[in-house]
């Protein structure tokens, strides 16, 4: 059978990895797919560099639209990224009847509803395994492997840059700014790391997982997003003393009231496997009603790990592209006419537990006032840690840190209590609040 022909838009790190792995493993991939898969055309602004990467046998152009217009091309891989030209090209490829493979989480988390609807109307597939957690086949697991389950929650370390920074902060006792600079110098963080450190990249990924897990539309605009830029070495140290690690988690959960969709730093018990995922690695925990807890671990970025996911999509499409579109796996796991309208909850309605750190005057009655406010609001305390004043401000210090772990409460209730605590004259600095997830 004639090879399936693939056009690649953008040959950077992931594109060149895809080309190389496809070439290296072509015989095995053909035996699996039932047909050869060949990248026969590449579009890249730097034509000379692209040509040197793929060799003389592949046509290289600087105009992505020439790839889309080529009737021989069956599948278009979009690896340009961003919302702008990438969106136009994906929509044009769909309109031209091409299947699309993309690693573009930002595009799908924001414009997924429009893109999947256009693809369904045209009878083509849009595959995006590489968009979430790089080489970990988490889309496949959620959409197919766990299809028997009512998914209850997902919690993931789905941004390698921030996990690397948090690991370094913990290992070396350093503050965020210092580690970020070092990570940039070593190439672990980008020159503009905003999407990573502010939690936006993780929110794109958890938005996609949430849609697949619960059969809701992609709704990035409803996600609560908080990054790691305000975390201090002291909180990482205190968390450790209480038996927790701080991780940037993407969390989505089904509750009786609606869906939680949130990204923020979280204390996780050190005894959980996911708390021990260090460096740039990714991991996702999925809780299903039938299977229980499952854990997926691996590289969330990089040339060949991400290529592994891109090529898995190419093989899936090659196997299924002649099938009746109704017999394919739906883009978001649920049939398009059977999606749920469960609301995504505002953060004030989320129920979780908390780590609070208060810098207070070291004098009689302070702890009683603070804990009294929690008791009045019906918030139960799980643990309290108080440092010696000398340890905080040196010998003779009159200030100390009080750390309180709470049991579960509504975030809106805690917000009210924090405002009252902050107004106490003996609370001397802005209160630090970090959410805590037991993940049991
Ligand atoms: N920048 C991401 C990370 C990889 O640090 O994990 C691509 O999503």
Short mmCIF file of C-alpha atoms and ligand atoms in Angstrom, two decimals:
data_model
loop_
_atom_site.label_atom_id
_atom_site.label_comp_id
_atom_site.label_asym_id
_atom_site.label_seq_id
_atom_site.Cartn_x
_atom_site.Cartn_y
_atom_site.Cartn_z
CA UNK A 1 0.00 0.00 0.00
CA UNK A 2 1.20 3.51 -0.78
CA UNK A 3 2.76 5.26 2.26
CA UNK A 4 0.62 7.72 4.18
CA UNK A 5 2.12 11.15 3.52
CA UNK A 6 2.69 13.65 6.29
CA UNK A 7 3.42 17.36 6.08
CA UNK A 8 5.25 18.99 8.99
CA UNK A 9 4.66 22.65 9.88
CA UNK A 10 7.65 23.84 11.92
CA UNK A 11 10.81 21.77 12.40
CA UNK A 12 12.23 22.79 15.77
CA UNK A 13 13.05 20.51 18.69
CA UNK A 14 9.91 18.34 18.50
CA UNK A 15 9.71 18.39 14.69
CA UNK A 16 13.25 17.14 14.20
CA UNK A 17 12.71 14.50 16.92
CA UNK A 18 9.59 13.33 15.07
CA UNK A 19 11.45 13.12 11.77
CA UNK A 20 14.36 11.19 13.31
CA UNK A 21 12.29 8.69 15.34
CA UNK A 22 9.97 8.02 12.41
CA UNK A 23 12.98 7.30 10.22
CA UNK A 24 14.86 5.25 12.81
CA UNK A 25 11.88 3.04 13.70
CA UNK A 26 10.17 3.03 10.31
CA UNK A 27 10.06 -0.74 9.90
CA UNK A 28 8.50 -1.39 13.31
CA UNK A 29 6.11 1.51 12.95
CA UNK A 30 5.00 0.15 9.56
CA UNK A 31 4.40 -3.29 11.05
CA UNK A 32 2.20 -1.67 13.69
CA UNK A 33 0.36 0.81 11.49
CA UNK A 34 -0.10 -1.56 8.55
CA UNK A 35 1.34 1.05 6.23
CA UNK A 36 4.47 3.20 5.91
CA UNK A 37 4.26 6.70 7.36
CA UNK A 38 6.52 9.25 5.68
CA UNK A 39 7.14 12.93 6.24
CA UNK A 40 7.39 14.07 2.63
CA UNK A 41 7.04 17.84 3.01
CA UNK A 42 8.21 20.34 5.64
CA UNK A 43 7.40 24.03 6.02
CA UNK A 44 9.77 26.19 8.02
CA UNK A 45 10.86 29.82 7.80
CA UNK A 46 14.51 28.71 7.83
CA UNK A 47 14.47 26.55 4.69
CA UNK A 48 18.21 25.89 4.57
CA UNK A 49 18.35 24.69 8.18
CA UNK A 50 15.23 22.56 7.70
CA UNK A 51 16.63 20.99 4.54
CA UNK A 52 19.87 20.12 6.32
CA UNK A 53 17.83 18.36 9.04
CA UNK A 54 15.70 16.22 6.71
CA UNK A 55 18.07 15.65 3.78
CA UNK A 56 17.50 16.04 0.05
CA UNK A 57 14.63 13.52 -0.27
CA UNK A 58 12.07 15.74 1.50
CA UNK A 59 10.54 18.86 -0.04
CA UNK A 60 11.10 21.92 2.19
CA UNK A 61 9.15 25.15 1.67
CA UNK A 62 8.82 28.37 3.64
CA UNK A 63 5.06 28.59 3.12
CA UNK A 64 2.95 26.35 5.36
CA UNK A 65 -0.03 26.85 3.06
CA UNK A 66 1.84 25.04 0.29
CA UNK A 67 1.83 21.93 2.51
CA UNK A 68 -1.90 22.24 3.20
CA UNK A 69 -2.59 22.75 -0.51
CA UNK A 70 -0.67 19.61 -1.55
CA UNK A 71 -3.28 16.94 -2.42
CA UNK A 72 -0.77 14.14 -1.69
CA UNK A 73 -0.52 15.10 2.00
CA UNK A 74 -2.90 13.09 4.24
CA UNK A 75 -1.87 14.37 7.70
CA UNK A 76 -0.57 17.78 8.78
CA UNK A 77 1.52 18.04 11.97
CA UNK A 78 1.31 21.53 13.50
CA UNK A 79 4.35 22.31 15.67
CA UNK A 80 4.39 26.09 15.35
CA UNK A 81 2.69 26.80 18.67
CA UNK A 82 0.65 29.76 19.93
CA UNK A 83 -2.82 30.96 19.03
CA UNK A 84 -2.15 33.12 15.95
CA UNK A 85 -0.95 31.63 12.67
CA UNK A 86 -1.14 28.13 14.17
CA UNK A 87 -4.91 28.45 14.59
CA UNK A 88 -5.40 29.72 11.03
CA UNK A 89 -3.31 26.87 9.63
CA UNK A 90 -5.07 24.16 11.68
CA UNK A 91 -8.48 25.46 10.54
CA UNK A 92 -7.29 25.61 6.92
CA UNK A 93 -5.86 22.08 7.09
CA UNK A 94 -9.18 20.80 8.45
CA UNK A 95 -11.09 22.66 5.72
CA UNK A 96 -8.78 21.03 3.16
CA UNK A 97 -9.75 17.59 4.56
CA UNK A 98 -6.41 16.85 6.24
CA UNK A 99 -6.11 15.10 9.57
CA UNK A 100 -4.18 17.19 12.07
CA UNK A 101 -1.68 16.22 14.78
CA UNK A 102 -0.69 18.99 17.16
CA UNK A 103 1.28 19.50 20.37
CA UNK A 104 -0.33 22.92 20.83
CA UNK A 105 -2.03 22.83 24.26
CA UNK A 106 -2.58 26.60 24.32
CA UNK A 107 -4.49 26.49 21.03
CA UNK A 108 -6.72 23.56 22.01
CA UNK A 109 -7.38 24.71 25.59
CA UNK A 110 -8.64 28.05 24.30
CA UNK A 111 -10.09 27.27 20.84
CA UNK A 112 -10.66 23.50 21.14
CA UNK A 113 -14.46 23.67 20.90
CA UNK A 114 -14.31 25.46 17.55
CA UNK A 115 -11.49 23.28 16.21
CA UNK A 116 -13.06 19.93 17.20
CA UNK A 117 -16.44 20.99 15.80
CA UNK A 118 -14.84 21.92 12.46
CA UNK A 119 -12.96 18.60 12.39
CA UNK A 120 -16.10 16.58 13.18
CA UNK A 121 -18.06 18.40 10.47
CA UNK A 122 -15.34 17.63 7.95
CA UNK A 123 -14.88 14.02 9.13
CA UNK A 124 -11.20 14.44 10.01
CA UNK A 125 -9.25 13.75 13.22
CA UNK A 126 -7.38 16.25 15.37
CA UNK A 127 -4.99 14.31 17.60
CA UNK A 128 -3.10 15.89 20.49
CA UNK A 129 -1.35 13.30 22.65
CA UNK A 130 1.81 15.47 22.67
CA UNK A 131 -0.09 18.46 24.07
CA UNK A 132 -0.33 17.04 27.60
CA UNK A 133 2.66 15.71 29.57
CA UNK A 134 4.87 15.20 26.49
CA UNK A 135 5.81 11.55 26.14
CA UNK A 136 3.37 10.21 28.76
CA UNK A 137 0.39 8.65 26.91
CA UNK A 138 -2.11 10.25 29.28
CA UNK A 139 -4.65 11.25 26.60
CA UNK A 140 -4.78 7.65 25.39
CA UNK A 141 -5.09 6.39 28.97
CA UNK A 142 -7.93 8.77 29.87
CA UNK A 143 -9.80 8.51 26.60
CA UNK A 144 -9.49 4.76 26.02
CA UNK A 145 -7.72 2.81 28.76
CA UNK A 146 -9.93 4.18 31.55
CA UNK A 147 -13.13 4.41 29.50
CA UNK A 148 -15.03 2.07 31.87
CA UNK A 149 -14.60 4.45 34.78
CA UNK A 150 -16.40 7.36 36.23
CA UNK A 151 -13.31 9.53 36.72
CA UNK A 152 -13.33 11.20 40.14
CA UNK A 153 -10.23 13.37 40.03
CA UNK A 154 -6.93 13.98 38.29
CA UNK A 155 -3.88 15.64 39.84
CA UNK A 156 -0.73 16.16 37.84
CA UNK A 157 2.74 17.60 37.83
CA UNK A 158 2.42 18.68 34.22
CA UNK A 159 5.05 21.38 33.89
CA UNK A 160 8.66 20.27 34.00
CA UNK A 161 10.16 23.75 34.28
CA UNK A 162 8.37 24.55 37.52
CA UNK A 163 8.98 21.08 38.96
CA UNK A 164 12.68 21.52 38.25
CA UNK A 165 12.65 24.92 40.00
CA UNK A 166 10.76 23.58 43.05
CA UNK A 167 13.10 20.59 43.31
CA UNK A 168 16.14 22.89 43.25
CA UNK A 169 14.57 25.25 45.83
CA UNK A 170 14.00 22.31 48.18
CA UNK A 171 17.38 20.63 47.59
CA UNK A 172 19.45 23.79 47.97
CA UNK A 173 17.24 25.89 50.26
CA UNK A 174 17.26 28.72 47.70
CA UNK A 175 14.57 31.28 46.85
CA UNK A 176 12.59 31.28 43.62
CA UNK A 177 14.38 34.17 41.85
CA UNK A 178 17.83 32.65 42.36
CA UNK A 179 16.79 29.23 41.05
CA UNK A 180 14.92 30.69 38.07
CA UNK A 181 18.07 32.52 36.91
CA UNK A 182 20.10 29.32 37.27
CA UNK A 183 17.43 27.31 35.40
CA UNK A 184 17.53 29.84 32.55
CA UNK A 185 21.32 29.69 32.44
CA UNK A 186 21.17 25.87 32.20
CA UNK A 187 18.42 25.93 29.55
CA UNK A 188 15.75 24.36 31.82
CA UNK A 189 13.66 27.53 31.71
CA UNK A 190 12.96 29.67 28.67
CA UNK A 191 14.16 33.28 28.32
CA UNK A 192 10.49 34.28 28.77
CA UNK A 193 9.30 31.71 31.32
CA UNK A 194 5.95 33.44 32.05
CA UNK A 195 3.62 30.65 30.83
CA UNK A 196 5.51 28.06 32.85
CA UNK A 197 6.11 29.89 36.15
CA UNK A 198 2.67 31.53 36.25
CA UNK A 199 0.94 28.16 35.85
CA UNK A 200 -0.60 28.95 32.44
CA UNK A 201 1.01 26.01 30.62
CA UNK A 202 -0.16 23.60 33.33
CA UNK A 203 -3.65 25.14 33.16
CA UNK A 204 -3.82 24.54 29.40
CA UNK A 205 -2.97 20.88 29.99
CA UNK A 206 -5.35 20.28 32.91
CA UNK A 207 -8.13 21.99 30.93
CA UNK A 208 -7.71 19.36 28.20
CA UNK A 209 -7.59 16.48 30.71
CA UNK A 210 -10.68 17.81 32.47
CA UNK A 211 -12.68 17.92 29.23
CA UNK A 212 -11.74 14.32 28.41
CA UNK A 213 -12.28 13.03 31.93
CA UNK A 214 -15.71 14.56 32.48
CA UNK A 215 -17.05 15.09 28.95
CA UNK A 216 -17.27 18.88 29.35
CA UNK A 217 -16.22 21.47 26.75
CA UNK A 218 -12.67 22.86 27.01
CA UNK A 219 -12.94 25.96 29.23
CA UNK A 220 -9.53 27.45 29.90
CA UNK A 221 -11.17 30.76 30.82
CA UNK A 222 -12.82 29.09 33.86
CA UNK A 223 -9.59 27.61 35.24
CA UNK A 224 -8.08 29.07 38.42
CA UNK A 225 -4.40 29.71 37.70
CA UNK A 226 -1.70 30.50 40.27
CA UNK A 227 2.02 29.97 39.64
CA UNK A 228 5.06 29.48 41.85
CA UNK A 229 6.58 32.98 41.76
CA UNK A 230 5.56 33.88 45.32
CA UNK A 231 6.83 30.71 47.00
CA UNK A 232 9.65 31.17 49.47
CA UNK A 233 12.31 28.74 50.66
CA UNK A 234 10.90 29.03 54.21
CA UNK A 235 7.53 27.53 53.22
CA UNK A 236 9.20 24.65 51.42
CA UNK A 237 11.25 23.99 54.58
CA UNK A 238 8.27 24.20 56.97
CA UNK A 239 6.20 21.96 54.69
CA UNK A 240 9.02 19.40 54.78
CA UNK A 241 9.06 19.50 58.60
CA UNK A 242 5.33 18.73 58.59
CA UNK A 243 5.73 15.78 56.18
CA UNK A 244 4.82 17.50 52.90
CA UNK A 245 6.45 18.60 49.62
CA UNK A 246 5.24 21.60 47.65
CA UNK A 247 4.38 20.81 44.01
CA UNK A 248 2.67 22.84 41.29
CA UNK A 249 -0.39 20.66 40.64
CA UNK A 250 -2.98 20.78 37.91
CA UNK A 251 -6.14 19.48 39.57
CA UNK A 252 -9.56 18.67 38.21
CA UNK A 253 -12.23 17.02 40.32
CA UNK A 254 -15.88 16.02 39.99
CA UNK A 255 -18.01 17.15 42.94
CA UNK A 256 -21.76 17.18 43.59
CA UNK A 257 -21.72 20.95 42.90
CA UNK A 258 -19.69 20.90 39.67
CA UNK A 259 -16.16 20.54 38.34
CA UNK A 260 -13.05 21.90 40.04
CA UNK A 261 -10.40 23.09 37.56
CA UNK A 262 -7.34 24.66 39.13
CA UNK A 263 -3.56 25.06 39.04
CA UNK A 264 -1.66 26.23 42.11
CA UNK A 265 1.20 25.22 44.40
CA UNK A 266 0.03 22.44 46.73
CA UNK A 267 1.38 20.65 49.76
CA UNK A 268 1.38 16.91 49.01
CA UNK A 269 2.21 14.27 51.68
CA UNK A 270 5.82 13.16 51.17
CA UNK A 271 4.67 9.53 51.35
CA UNK A 272 2.69 9.86 48.07
CA UNK A 273 4.61 8.70 44.99
CA UNK A 274 3.79 11.92 43.14
CA UNK A 275 5.45 14.00 45.89
CA UNK A 276 8.72 12.26 44.96
CA UNK A 277 8.63 13.22 41.28
CA UNK A 278 11.66 15.48 41.02
CA UNK A 279 13.48 17.59 38.45
CA UNK A 280 11.86 18.18 35.06
CA UNK A 281 9.81 14.95 35.16
CA UNK A 282 6.01 14.90 34.88
CA UNK A 283 3.46 12.62 36.58
CA UNK A 284 -0.31 12.37 36.56
CA UNK A 285 -2.51 10.57 39.11
CA UNK A 286 -6.00 9.56 37.95
CA UNK A 287 -8.65 8.29 40.32
CA UNK A 288 -11.39 6.21 38.69
CA UNK A 289 -14.30 4.56 40.50
CA UNK A 290 -13.53 1.09 39.15
CA UNK A 291 -9.76 1.08 38.74
CA UNK A 292 -8.90 3.10 41.85
CA UNK A 293 -5.74 5.20 41.71
CA UNK A 294 -3.40 4.99 38.71
CA UNK A 295 -0.15 6.88 38.18
CA UNK A 296 1.57 7.86 34.92
CA UNK A 297 5.17 9.08 35.01
CA UNK A 298 7.70 10.18 32.41
CA UNK A 299 9.28 13.00 30.45
CA UNK A 300 6.88 15.86 29.82
CA UNK A 301 9.01 17.65 27.25
CA UNK A 302 12.01 17.21 24.99
CA UNK A 303 12.63 16.23 21.41
CA UNK A 304 12.15 12.46 21.26
CA UNK A 305 9.79 12.04 24.25
CA UNK A 306 7.36 14.48 22.64
CA UNK A 307 8.00 12.91 19.22
CA UNK A 308 6.94 9.58 20.74
CA UNK A 309 3.49 11.08 21.39
CA UNK A 310 3.27 12.77 17.97
CA UNK A 311 4.07 9.50 16.19
CA UNK A 312 1.56 7.55 18.29
CA UNK A 313 -1.07 9.94 16.90
CA UNK A 314 0.23 9.40 13.36
CA UNK A 315 -0.15 5.64 13.80
CA UNK A 316 -3.67 5.99 15.25
CA UNK A 317 -4.74 8.14 12.32
CA UNK A 318 -3.14 5.78 9.81
CA UNK A 319 -5.09 2.86 11.29
CA UNK A 320 -8.39 4.72 11.47
CA UNK A 321 -8.49 7.17 8.62
CA UNK A 322 -10.49 4.89 6.36
CA UNK A 323 -12.96 4.05 9.18
CA UNK A 324 -16.41 5.62 9.26
CA UNK A 325 -15.87 8.83 11.31
CA UNK A 326 -18.60 7.64 13.73
CA UNK A 327 -16.49 4.62 14.64
CA UNK A 328 -13.43 6.64 15.64
CA UNK A 329 -12.63 7.61 19.23
CA UNK A 330 -14.31 11.01 19.84
CA UNK A 331 -11.90 13.95 20.21
CA UNK A 332 -12.94 14.54 23.83
CA UNK A 333 -13.71 10.88 24.65
CA UNK A 334 -17.48 11.45 24.86
CA UNK A 335 -19.71 11.57 21.76
CA UNK A 336 -20.10 15.24 20.70
CA UNK A 337 -23.90 15.09 21.21
CA UNK A 338 -23.48 13.57 24.71
CA UNK A 339 -21.34 16.23 26.36
CA UNK A 340 -22.18 17.34 29.89
CA UNK A 341 -23.01 20.89 30.92
CA UNK A 342 -21.64 20.45 34.47
CA UNK A 343 -20.42 23.89 35.57
CA UNK A 344 -16.80 24.65 36.40
CA UNK A 345 -16.86 25.95 39.98
CA UNK A 346 -15.42 29.35 40.99
CA UNK A 347 -12.44 29.04 43.34
CA UNK A 348 -14.51 30.29 46.29
CA UNK A 349 -16.60 27.08 46.04
CA UNK A 350 -13.61 24.71 46.01
CA UNK A 351 -13.23 22.58 49.13
CA UNK A 352 -9.70 21.72 50.20
CA UNK A 353 -7.31 22.04 53.14
CA UNK A 354 -4.67 24.70 53.76
CA UNK A 355 -1.20 25.57 55.01
CA UNK A 356 -1.12 29.02 56.62
CA UNK A 357 2.02 30.84 57.75
CA UNK A 358 1.65 33.89 59.95
CA UNK A 359 4.46 36.19 61.08
CA UNK A 360 3.22 37.26 64.52
CA UNK A 361 4.31 39.17 67.59
CA UNK A 362 5.63 36.64 70.12
CA UNK A 363 3.27 37.60 72.97
CA UNK A 364 0.50 36.08 75.10
CA UNK A 365 -2.84 35.31 73.49
CA UNK A 366 -1.87 35.62 69.80
CA UNK A 367 -2.32 31.95 68.98
CA UNK A 368 -5.64 31.91 70.86
CA UNK A 369 -6.96 34.82 68.76
CA UNK A 370 -5.85 33.25 65.49
CA UNK A 371 -7.22 29.80 66.26
CA UNK A 372 -10.39 31.40 67.68
CA UNK A 373 -11.15 32.96 64.28
CA UNK A 374 -10.79 29.55 62.62
CA UNK A 375 -13.02 27.92 65.26
CA UNK A 376 -15.69 30.63 64.84
CA UNK A 377 -15.84 29.85 61.11
CA UNK A 378 -16.08 26.09 61.79
CA UNK A 379 -12.62 25.42 60.31
CA UNK A 380 -10.90 22.54 62.06
CA UNK A 381 -7.12 22.59 62.67
CA UNK A 382 -5.04 19.58 61.66
CA UNK A 383 -1.61 20.65 62.99
CA UNK A 384 0.22 23.68 64.39
CA UNK A 385 3.94 24.38 64.24
CA UNK A 386 5.52 27.32 66.04
CA UNK A 387 9.16 28.26 65.59
CA UNK A 388 11.29 29.63 68.39
CA UNK A 389 11.40 33.42 68.07
CA UNK A 390 15.22 33.31 68.14
CA UNK A 391 15.19 31.05 65.10
CA UNK A 392 13.20 33.62 63.11
CA UNK A 393 14.64 36.99 64.06
CA UNK A 394 17.89 36.13 65.86
CA UNK A 395 18.53 36.33 69.58
CA UNK A 396 16.01 38.45 71.49
CA UNK A 397 13.56 38.49 68.57
CA UNK A 398 9.98 39.41 69.41
CA UNK A 399 8.53 37.90 66.22
CA UNK A 400 7.83 34.34 65.29
CA UNK A 401 6.25 32.20 62.57
CA UNK A 402 3.13 30.18 63.31
CA UNK A 403 2.22 27.52 60.76
CA UNK A 404 -1.28 26.06 60.79
CA UNK A 405 -2.57 23.15 58.74
CA UNK A 406 -6.35 23.06 58.41
CA UNK A 407 -8.78 20.31 57.59
CA UNK A 408 -11.03 20.69 54.52
CA UNK A 409 -13.04 23.87 54.23
CA UNK A 410 -14.67 25.99 51.53
CA UNK A 411 -12.16 28.45 50.06
CA UNK A 412 -14.68 31.30 50.34
CA UNK A 413 -15.00 30.62 54.09
CA UNK A 414 -11.24 30.63 54.55
CA UNK A 415 -10.91 33.89 52.56
CA UNK A 416 -13.21 35.58 55.11
CA UNK A 417 -11.18 34.27 58.05
CA UNK A 418 -7.87 35.30 56.46
CA UNK A 419 -9.13 38.87 56.08
CA UNK A 420 -9.99 38.94 59.80
CA UNK A 421 -6.62 37.40 60.79
CA UNK A 422 -4.72 39.84 58.64
CA UNK A 423 -6.43 42.72 60.47
CA UNK A 424 -5.17 41.56 63.92
CA UNK A 425 -2.50 44.01 65.20
CA UNK A 426 -0.27 41.11 66.25
CA UNK A 427 -0.14 39.70 62.68
CA UNK A 428 2.88 41.55 61.33
CA UNK A 429 3.16 40.55 57.64
CA UNK A 430 0.96 39.31 54.79
CA UNK A 431 -0.27 35.79 55.61
CA UNK A 432 0.99 33.00 53.34
CA UNK A 433 -1.72 30.56 52.23
CA UNK A 434 -0.88 27.41 50.26
CA UNK A 435 -3.47 24.76 49.46
CA UNK A 436 -2.90 21.19 50.63
CA UNK A 437 -4.01 18.05 48.80
CA UNK A 438 -3.95 14.71 50.59
CA UNK A 439 -4.59 12.80 47.31
CA UNK A 440 -5.96 9.75 49.12
N1 LIG B 1 7.29 24.12 28.99
C1 LIG B 1 6.70 22.87 29.32
C2 LIG B 1 7.30 22.33 30.59
C3 LIG B 1 6.86 21.82 28.26
O1 LIG B 1 8.17 22.96 31.19
O2 LIG B 1 6.88 21.27 31.01
C4 LIG B 1 5.92 22.01 27.13
O3 LIG B 1 4.60 22.05 27.55
#
